Short mmCIF file of N, CA, C and O in Angstrom, two decimals:
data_model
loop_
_atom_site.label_atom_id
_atom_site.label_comp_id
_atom_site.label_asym_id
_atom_site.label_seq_id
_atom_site.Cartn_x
_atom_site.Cartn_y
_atom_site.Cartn_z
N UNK A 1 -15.83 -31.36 -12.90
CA UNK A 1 -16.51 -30.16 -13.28
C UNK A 1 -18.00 -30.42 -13.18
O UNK A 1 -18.44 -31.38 -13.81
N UNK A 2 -18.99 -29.53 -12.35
CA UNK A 2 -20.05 -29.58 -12.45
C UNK A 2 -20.84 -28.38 -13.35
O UNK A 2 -20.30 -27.27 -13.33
N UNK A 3 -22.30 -28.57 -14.27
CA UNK A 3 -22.61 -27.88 -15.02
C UNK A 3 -23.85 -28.40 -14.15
O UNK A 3 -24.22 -29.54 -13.85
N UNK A 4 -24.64 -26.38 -13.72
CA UNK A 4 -25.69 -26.63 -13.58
C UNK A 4 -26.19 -25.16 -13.41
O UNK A 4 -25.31 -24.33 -13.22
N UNK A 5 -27.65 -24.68 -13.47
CA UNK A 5 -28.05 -23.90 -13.57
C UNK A 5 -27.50 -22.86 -11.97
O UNK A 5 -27.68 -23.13 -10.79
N UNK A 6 -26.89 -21.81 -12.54
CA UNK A 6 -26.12 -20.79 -11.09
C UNK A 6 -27.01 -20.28 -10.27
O UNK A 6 -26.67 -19.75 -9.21
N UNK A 7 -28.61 -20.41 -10.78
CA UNK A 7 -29.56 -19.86 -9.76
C UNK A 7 -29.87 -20.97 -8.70
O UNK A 7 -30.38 -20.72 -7.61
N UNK A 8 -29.55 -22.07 -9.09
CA UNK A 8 -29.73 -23.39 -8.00
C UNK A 8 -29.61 -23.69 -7.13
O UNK A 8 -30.40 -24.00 -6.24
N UNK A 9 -27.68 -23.63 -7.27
CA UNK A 9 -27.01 -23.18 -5.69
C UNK A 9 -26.54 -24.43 -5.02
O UNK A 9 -27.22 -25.45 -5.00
N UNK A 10 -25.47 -24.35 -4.53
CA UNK A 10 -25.02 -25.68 -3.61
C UNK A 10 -25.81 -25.87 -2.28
O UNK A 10 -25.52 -25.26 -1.25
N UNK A 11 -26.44 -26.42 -2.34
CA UNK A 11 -27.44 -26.21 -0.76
C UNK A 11 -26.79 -27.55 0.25
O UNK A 11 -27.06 -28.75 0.24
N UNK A 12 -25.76 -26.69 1.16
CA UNK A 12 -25.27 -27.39 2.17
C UNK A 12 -25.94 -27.41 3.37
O UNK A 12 -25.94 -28.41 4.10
N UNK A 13 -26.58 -26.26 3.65
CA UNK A 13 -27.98 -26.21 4.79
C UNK A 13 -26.76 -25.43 5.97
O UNK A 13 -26.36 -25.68 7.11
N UNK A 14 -26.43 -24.19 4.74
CA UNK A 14 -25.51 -23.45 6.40
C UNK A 14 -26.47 -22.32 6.80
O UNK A 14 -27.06 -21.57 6.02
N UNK A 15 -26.53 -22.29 8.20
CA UNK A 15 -27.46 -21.41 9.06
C UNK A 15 -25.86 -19.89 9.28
O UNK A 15 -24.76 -20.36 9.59
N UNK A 16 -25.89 -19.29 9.20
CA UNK A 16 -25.35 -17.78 9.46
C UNK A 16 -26.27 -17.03 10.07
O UNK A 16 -27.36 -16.55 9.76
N UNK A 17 -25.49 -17.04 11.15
CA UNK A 17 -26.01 -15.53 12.04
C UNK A 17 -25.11 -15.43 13.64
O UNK A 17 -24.24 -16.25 13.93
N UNK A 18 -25.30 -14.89 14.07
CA UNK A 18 -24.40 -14.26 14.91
C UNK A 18 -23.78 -15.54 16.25
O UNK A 18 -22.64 -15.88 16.54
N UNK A 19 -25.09 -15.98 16.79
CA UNK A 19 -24.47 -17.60 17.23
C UNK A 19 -23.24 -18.47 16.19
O UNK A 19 -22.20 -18.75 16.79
N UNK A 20 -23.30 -18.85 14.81
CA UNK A 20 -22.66 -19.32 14.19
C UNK A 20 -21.49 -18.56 13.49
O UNK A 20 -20.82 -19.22 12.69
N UNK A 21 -21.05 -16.74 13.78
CA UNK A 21 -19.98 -16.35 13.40
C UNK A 21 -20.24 -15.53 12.62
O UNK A 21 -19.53 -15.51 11.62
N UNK A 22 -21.27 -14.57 12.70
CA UNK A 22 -21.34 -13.60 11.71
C UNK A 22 -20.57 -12.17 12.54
O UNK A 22 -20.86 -11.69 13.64
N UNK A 23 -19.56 -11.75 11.58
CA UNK A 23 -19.02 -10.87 12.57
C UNK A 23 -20.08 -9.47 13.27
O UNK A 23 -20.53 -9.09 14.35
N UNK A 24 -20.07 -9.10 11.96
CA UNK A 24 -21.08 -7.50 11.41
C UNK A 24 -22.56 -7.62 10.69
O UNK A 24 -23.02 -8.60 10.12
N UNK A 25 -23.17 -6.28 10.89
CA UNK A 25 -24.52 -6.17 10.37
C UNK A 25 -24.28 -6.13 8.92
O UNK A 25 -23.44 -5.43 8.37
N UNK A 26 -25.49 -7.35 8.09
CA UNK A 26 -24.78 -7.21 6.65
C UNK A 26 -24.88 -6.29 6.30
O UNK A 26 -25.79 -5.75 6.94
N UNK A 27 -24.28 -5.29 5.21
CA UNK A 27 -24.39 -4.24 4.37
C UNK A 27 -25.41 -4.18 3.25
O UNK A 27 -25.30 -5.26 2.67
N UNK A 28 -26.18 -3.59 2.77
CA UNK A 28 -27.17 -3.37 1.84
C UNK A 28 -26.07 -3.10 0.67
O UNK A 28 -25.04 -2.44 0.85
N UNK A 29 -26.48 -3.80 -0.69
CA UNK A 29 -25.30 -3.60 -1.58
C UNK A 29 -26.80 -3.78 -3.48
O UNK A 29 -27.98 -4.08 -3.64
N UNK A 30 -25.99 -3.50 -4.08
CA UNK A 30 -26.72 -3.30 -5.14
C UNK A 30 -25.94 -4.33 -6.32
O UNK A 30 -25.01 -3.71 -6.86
N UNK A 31 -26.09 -5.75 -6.85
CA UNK A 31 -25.37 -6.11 -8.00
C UNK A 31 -25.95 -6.51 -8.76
O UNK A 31 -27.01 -7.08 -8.49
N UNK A 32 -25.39 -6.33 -10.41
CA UNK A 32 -25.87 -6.08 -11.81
C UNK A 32 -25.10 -7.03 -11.86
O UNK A 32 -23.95 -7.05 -11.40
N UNK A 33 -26.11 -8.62 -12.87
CA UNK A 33 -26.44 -9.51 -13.28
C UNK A 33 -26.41 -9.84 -14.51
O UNK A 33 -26.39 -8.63 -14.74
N UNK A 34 -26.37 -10.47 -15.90
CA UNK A 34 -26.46 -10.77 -16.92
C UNK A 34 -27.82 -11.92 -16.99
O UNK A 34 -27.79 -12.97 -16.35
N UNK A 35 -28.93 -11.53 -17.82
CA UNK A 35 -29.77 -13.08 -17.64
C UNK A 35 -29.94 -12.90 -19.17
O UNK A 35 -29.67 -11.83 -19.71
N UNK A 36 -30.31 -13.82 -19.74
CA UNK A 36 -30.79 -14.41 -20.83
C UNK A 36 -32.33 -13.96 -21.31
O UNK A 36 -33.33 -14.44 -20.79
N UNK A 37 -32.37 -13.11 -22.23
CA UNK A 37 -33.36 -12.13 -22.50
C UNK A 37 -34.22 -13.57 -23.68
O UNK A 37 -34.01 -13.86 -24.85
N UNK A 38 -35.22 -14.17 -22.60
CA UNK A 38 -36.20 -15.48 -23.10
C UNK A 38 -37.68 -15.24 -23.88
O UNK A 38 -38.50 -16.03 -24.34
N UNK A 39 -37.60 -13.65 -23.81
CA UNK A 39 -39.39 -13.35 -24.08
C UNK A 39 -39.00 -13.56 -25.95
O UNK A 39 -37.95 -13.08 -26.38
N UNK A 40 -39.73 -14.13 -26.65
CA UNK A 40 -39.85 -14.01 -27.62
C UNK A 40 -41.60 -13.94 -28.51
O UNK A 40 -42.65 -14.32 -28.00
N UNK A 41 -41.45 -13.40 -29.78
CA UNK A 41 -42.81 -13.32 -30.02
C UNK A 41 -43.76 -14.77 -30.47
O UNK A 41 -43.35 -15.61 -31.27
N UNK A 42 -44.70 -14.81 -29.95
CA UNK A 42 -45.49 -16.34 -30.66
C UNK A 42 -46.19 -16.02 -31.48
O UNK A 42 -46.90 -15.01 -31.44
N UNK A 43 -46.11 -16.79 -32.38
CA UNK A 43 -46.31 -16.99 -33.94
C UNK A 43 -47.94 -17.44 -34.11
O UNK A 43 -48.11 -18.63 -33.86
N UNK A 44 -48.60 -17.04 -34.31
CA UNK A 44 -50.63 -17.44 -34.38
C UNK A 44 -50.24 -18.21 -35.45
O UNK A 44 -49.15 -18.28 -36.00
N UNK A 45 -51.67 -18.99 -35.76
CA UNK A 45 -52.03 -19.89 -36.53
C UNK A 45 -51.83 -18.80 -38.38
O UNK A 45 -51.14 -19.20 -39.32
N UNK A 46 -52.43 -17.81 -38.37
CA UNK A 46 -52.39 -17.12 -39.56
C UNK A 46 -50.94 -16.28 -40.07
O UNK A 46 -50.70 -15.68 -41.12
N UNK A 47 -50.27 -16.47 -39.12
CA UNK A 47 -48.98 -15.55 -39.24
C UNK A 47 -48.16 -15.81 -39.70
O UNK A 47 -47.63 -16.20 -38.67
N UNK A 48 -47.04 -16.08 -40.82
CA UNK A 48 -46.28 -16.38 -41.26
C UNK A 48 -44.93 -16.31 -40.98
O UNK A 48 -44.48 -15.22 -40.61
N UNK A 49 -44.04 -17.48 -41.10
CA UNK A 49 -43.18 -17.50 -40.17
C UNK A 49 -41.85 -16.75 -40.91
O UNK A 49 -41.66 -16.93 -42.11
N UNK A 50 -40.88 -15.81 -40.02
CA UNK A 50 -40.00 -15.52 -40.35
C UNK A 50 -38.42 -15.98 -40.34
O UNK A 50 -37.39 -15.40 -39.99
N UNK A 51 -38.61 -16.81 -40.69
CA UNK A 51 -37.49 -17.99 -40.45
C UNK A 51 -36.82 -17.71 -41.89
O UNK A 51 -37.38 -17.71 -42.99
N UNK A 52 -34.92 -17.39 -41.46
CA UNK A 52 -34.31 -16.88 -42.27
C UNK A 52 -33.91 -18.01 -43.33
O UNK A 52 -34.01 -19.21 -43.06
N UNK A 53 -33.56 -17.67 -44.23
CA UNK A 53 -33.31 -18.93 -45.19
C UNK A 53 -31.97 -19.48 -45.28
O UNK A 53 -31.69 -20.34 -46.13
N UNK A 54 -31.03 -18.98 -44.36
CA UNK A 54 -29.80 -19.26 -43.66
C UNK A 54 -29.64 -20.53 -42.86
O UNK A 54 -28.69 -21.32 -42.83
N UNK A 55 -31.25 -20.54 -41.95
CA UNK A 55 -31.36 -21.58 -41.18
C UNK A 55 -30.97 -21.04 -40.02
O UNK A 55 -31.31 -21.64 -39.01
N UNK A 56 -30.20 -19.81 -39.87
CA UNK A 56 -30.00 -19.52 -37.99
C UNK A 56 -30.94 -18.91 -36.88
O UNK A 56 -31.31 -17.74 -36.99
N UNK A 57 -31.23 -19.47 -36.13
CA UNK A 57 -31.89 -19.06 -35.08
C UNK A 57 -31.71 -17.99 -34.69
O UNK A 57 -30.54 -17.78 -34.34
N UNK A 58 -32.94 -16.54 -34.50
CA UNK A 58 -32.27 -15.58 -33.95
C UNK A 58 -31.80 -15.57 -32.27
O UNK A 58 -32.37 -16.22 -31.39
N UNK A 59 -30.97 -14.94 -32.13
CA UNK A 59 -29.86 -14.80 -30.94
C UNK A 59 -30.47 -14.21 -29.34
O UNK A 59 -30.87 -13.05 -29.34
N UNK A 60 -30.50 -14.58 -28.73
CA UNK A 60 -31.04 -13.84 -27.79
C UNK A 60 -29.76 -13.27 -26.99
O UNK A 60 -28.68 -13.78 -26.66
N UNK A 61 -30.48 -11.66 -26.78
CA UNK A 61 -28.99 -10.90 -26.11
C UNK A 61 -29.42 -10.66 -24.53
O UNK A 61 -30.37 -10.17 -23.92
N UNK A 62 -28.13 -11.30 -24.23
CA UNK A 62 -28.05 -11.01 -22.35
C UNK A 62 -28.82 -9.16 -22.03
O UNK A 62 -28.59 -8.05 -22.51
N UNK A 63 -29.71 -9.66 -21.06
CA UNK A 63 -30.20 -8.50 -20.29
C UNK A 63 -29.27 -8.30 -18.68
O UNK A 63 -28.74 -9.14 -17.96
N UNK A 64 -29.39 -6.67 -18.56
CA UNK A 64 -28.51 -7.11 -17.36
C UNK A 64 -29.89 -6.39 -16.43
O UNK A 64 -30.79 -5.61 -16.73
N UNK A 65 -29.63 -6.89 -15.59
CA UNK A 65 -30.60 -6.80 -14.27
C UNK A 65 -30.00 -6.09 -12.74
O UNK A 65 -28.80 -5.92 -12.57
N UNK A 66 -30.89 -5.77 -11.79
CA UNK A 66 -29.78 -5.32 -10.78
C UNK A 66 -30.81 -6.15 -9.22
O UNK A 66 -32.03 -6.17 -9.04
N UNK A 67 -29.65 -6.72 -8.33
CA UNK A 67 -30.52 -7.75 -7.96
C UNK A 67 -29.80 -6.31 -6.45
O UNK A 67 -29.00 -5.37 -6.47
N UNK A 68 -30.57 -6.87 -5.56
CA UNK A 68 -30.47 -6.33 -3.90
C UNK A 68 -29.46 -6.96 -3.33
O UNK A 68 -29.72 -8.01 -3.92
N UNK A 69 -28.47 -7.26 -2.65
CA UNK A 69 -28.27 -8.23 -1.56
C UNK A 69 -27.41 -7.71 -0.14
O UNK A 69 -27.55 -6.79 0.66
N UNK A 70 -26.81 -8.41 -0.24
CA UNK A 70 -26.01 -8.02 1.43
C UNK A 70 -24.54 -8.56 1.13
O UNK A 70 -24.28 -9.61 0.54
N UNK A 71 -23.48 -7.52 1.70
CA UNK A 71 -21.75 -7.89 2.00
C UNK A 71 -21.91 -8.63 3.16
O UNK A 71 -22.86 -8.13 3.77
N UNK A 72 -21.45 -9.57 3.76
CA UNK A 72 -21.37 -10.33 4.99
C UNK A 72 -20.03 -10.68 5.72
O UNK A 72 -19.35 -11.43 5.02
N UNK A 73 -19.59 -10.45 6.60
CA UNK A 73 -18.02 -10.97 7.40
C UNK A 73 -18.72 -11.71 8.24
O UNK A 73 -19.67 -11.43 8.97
N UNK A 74 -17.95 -13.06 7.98
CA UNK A 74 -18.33 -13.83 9.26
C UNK A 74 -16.99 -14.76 9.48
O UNK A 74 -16.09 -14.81 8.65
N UNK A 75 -16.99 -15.53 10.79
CA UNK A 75 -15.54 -16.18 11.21
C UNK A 75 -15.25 -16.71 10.18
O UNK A 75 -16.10 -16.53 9.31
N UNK A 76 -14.09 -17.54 9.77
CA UNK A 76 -13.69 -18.19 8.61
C UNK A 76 -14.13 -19.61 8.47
O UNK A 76 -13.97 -20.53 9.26
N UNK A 77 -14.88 -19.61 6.98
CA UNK A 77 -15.78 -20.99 7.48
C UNK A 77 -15.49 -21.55 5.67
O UNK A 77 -15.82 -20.93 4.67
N UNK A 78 -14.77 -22.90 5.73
CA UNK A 78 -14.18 -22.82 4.48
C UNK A 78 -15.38 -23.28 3.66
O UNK A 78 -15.22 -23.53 2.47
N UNK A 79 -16.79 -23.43 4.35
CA UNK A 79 -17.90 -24.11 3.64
C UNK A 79 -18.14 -23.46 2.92
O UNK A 79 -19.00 -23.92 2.16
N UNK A 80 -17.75 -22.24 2.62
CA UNK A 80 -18.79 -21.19 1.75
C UNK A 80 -17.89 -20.61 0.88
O UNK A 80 -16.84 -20.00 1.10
N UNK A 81 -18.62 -20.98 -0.46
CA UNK A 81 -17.99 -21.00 -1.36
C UNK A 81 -19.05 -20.40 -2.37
O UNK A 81 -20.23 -20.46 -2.02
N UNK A 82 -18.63 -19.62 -4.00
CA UNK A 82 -19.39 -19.09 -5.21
C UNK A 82 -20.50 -20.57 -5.07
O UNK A 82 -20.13 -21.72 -4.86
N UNK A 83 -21.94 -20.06 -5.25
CA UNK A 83 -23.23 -20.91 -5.26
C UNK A 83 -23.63 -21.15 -4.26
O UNK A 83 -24.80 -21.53 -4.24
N UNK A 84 -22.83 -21.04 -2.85
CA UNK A 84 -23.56 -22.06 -2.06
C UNK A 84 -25.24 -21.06 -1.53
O UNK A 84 -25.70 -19.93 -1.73
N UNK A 85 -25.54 -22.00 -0.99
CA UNK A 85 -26.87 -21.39 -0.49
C UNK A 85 -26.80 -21.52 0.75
O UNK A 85 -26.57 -22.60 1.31
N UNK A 86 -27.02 -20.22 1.44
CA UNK A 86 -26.95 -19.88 2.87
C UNK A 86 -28.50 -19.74 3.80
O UNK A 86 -29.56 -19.34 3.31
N UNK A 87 -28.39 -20.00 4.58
CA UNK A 87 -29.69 -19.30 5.24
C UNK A 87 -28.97 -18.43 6.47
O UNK A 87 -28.14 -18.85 7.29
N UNK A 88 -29.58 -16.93 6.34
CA UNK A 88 -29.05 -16.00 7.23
C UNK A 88 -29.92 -15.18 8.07
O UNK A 88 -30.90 -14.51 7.74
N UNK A 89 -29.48 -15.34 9.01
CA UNK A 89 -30.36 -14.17 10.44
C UNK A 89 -29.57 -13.21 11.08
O UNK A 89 -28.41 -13.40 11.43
N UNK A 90 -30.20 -12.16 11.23
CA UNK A 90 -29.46 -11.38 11.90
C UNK A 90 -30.68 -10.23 12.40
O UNK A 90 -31.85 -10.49 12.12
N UNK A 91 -30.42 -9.21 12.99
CA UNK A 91 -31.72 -8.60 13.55
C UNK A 91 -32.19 -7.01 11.95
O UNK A 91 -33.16 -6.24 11.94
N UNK A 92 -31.42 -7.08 11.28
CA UNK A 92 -31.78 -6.86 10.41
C UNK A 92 -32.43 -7.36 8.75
O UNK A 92 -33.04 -6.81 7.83
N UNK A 93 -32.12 -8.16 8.94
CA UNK A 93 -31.98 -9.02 7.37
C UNK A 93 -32.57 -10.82 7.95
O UNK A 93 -32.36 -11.13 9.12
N UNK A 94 -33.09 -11.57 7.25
CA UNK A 94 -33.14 -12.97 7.34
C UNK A 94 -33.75 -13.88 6.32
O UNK A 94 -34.90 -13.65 5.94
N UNK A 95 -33.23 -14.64 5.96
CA UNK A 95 -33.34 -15.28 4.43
C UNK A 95 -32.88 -16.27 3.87
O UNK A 95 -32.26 -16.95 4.68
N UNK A 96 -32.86 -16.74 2.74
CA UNK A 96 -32.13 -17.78 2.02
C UNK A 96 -31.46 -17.14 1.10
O UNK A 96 -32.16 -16.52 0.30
N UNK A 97 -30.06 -17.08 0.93
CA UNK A 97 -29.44 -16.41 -0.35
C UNK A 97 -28.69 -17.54 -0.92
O UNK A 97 -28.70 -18.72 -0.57
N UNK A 98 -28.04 -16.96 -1.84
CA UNK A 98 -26.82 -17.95 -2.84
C UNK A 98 -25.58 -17.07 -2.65
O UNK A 98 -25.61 -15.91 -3.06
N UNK A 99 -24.90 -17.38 -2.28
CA UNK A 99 -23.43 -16.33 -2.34
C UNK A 99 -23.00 -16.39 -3.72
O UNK A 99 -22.87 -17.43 -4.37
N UNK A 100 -22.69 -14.65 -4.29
CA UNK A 100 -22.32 -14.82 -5.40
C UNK A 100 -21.20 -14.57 -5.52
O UNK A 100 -20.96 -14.60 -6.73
N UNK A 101 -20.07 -14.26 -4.79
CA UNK A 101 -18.88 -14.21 -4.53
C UNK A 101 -18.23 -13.92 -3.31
O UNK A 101 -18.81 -13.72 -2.24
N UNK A 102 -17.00 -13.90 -3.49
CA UNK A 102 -16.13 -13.75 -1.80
C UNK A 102 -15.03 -14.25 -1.55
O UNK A 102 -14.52 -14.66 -2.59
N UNK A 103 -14.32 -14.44 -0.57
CA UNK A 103 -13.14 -14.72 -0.11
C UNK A 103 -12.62 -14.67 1.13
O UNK A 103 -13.02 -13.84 1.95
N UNK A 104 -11.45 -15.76 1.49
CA UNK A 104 -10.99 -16.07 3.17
C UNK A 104 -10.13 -15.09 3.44
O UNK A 104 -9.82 -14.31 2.54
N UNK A 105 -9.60 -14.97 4.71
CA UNK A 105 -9.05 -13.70 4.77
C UNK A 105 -8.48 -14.21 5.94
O UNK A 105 -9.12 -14.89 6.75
N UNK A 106 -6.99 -13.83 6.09
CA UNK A 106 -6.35 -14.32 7.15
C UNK A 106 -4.82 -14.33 7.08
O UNK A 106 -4.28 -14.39 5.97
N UNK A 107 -4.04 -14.28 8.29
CA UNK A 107 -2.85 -14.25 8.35
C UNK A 107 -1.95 -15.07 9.16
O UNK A 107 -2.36 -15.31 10.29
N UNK A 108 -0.76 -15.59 8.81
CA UNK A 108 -0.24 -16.48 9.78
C UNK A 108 0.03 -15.91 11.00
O UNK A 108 -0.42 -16.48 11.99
N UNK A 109 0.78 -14.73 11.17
CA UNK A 109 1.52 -14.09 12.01
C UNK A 109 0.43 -13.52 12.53
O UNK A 109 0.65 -13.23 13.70
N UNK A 110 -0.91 -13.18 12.11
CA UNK A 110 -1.80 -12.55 13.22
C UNK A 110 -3.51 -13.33 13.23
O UNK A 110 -3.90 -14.18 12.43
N UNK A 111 -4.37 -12.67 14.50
CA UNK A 111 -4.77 -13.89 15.41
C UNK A 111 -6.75 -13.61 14.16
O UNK A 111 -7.83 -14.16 14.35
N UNK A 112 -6.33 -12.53 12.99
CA UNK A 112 -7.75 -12.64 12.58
C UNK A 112 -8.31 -13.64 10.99
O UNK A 112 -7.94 -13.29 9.87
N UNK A 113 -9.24 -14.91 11.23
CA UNK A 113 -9.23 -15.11 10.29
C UNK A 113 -10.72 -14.53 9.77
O UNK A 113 -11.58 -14.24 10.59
N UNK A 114 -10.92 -14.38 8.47
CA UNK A 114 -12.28 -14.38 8.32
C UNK A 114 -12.94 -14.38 7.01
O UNK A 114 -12.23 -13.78 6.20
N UNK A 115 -14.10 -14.85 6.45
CA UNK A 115 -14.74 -14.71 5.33
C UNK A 115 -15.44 -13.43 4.95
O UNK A 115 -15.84 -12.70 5.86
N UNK A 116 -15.56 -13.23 4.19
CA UNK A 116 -16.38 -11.84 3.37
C UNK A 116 -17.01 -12.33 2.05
O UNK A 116 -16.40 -12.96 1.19
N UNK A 117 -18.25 -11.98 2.02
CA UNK A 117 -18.86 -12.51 0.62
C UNK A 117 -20.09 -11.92 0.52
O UNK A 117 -20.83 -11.63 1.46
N UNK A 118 -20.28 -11.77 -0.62
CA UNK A 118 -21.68 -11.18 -1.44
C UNK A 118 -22.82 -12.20 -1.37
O UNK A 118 -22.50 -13.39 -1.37
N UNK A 119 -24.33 -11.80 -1.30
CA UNK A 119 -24.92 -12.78 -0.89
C UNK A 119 -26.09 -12.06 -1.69
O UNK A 119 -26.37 -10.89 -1.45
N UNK A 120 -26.92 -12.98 -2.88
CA UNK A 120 -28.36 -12.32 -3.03
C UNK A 120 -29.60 -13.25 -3.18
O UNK A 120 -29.44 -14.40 -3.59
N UNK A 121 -30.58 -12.86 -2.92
CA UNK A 121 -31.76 -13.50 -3.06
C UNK A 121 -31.98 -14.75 -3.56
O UNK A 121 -32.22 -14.77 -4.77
N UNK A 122 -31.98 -16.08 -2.83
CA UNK A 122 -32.73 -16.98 -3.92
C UNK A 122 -33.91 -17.24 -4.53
O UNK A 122 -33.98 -18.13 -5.38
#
């Protein structure tokens, strides 16, 4: 099991784009995020602290966010997997993303295999 920050990303150094198997033009797609709402207030030298007498830290509540990215089909490539980090070209779009989800796609009895996956901004 690896523990590490999900904005990081497995960086295998895969190039995507149409030489390497991208089927279709990516799709423009819209996904909502959970982040960790970090702003808190700082305390001046004269200000007195509000620290409960419980001892618990107050809680910080998940913000959700809505990030841009792209749907992608490309040949079936078992490298790409939730985190990895892609670099992608195509005559619309070109970039470094993190795939944030997806899946292989394929059949014994017939001749198409292929990947599909969500891809946003690193």
């Amino acid at each position: 099991m690896y523990v590490r920050d999900q904005s990081k990303g497995d960086k295998l150094g895969l190039d995507i784009s149409k030489e390497t198997g991208l089927i279709d033009q990516p799709e423009e797609i819209e996904e909502e995020v959970k982040t960790e709402n970090k702003a808190e207030k700082k305390k001046g030298k004269n200000e007195k602290s509000d620290k409960k007498s419980d001892g618990k830290k107050p809680v910080s509540k998940p913000v959700k966010k809505k990030l841009k990215g792209y749907k992608i089909k490309l040949l079936l490539n078992h490298k790409i997997t939730t985190d990895v980090i892609i670099k992608l070209t195509s005559r619309k779009v070109s970039g470094v993303f993190r795939v944030s989800k997806g899946e292989h796609k394929g059949d014994t009895s017939g001749t198409e295999y292929y990947t599909e996956c969500e891809v946003v901004p690193v």
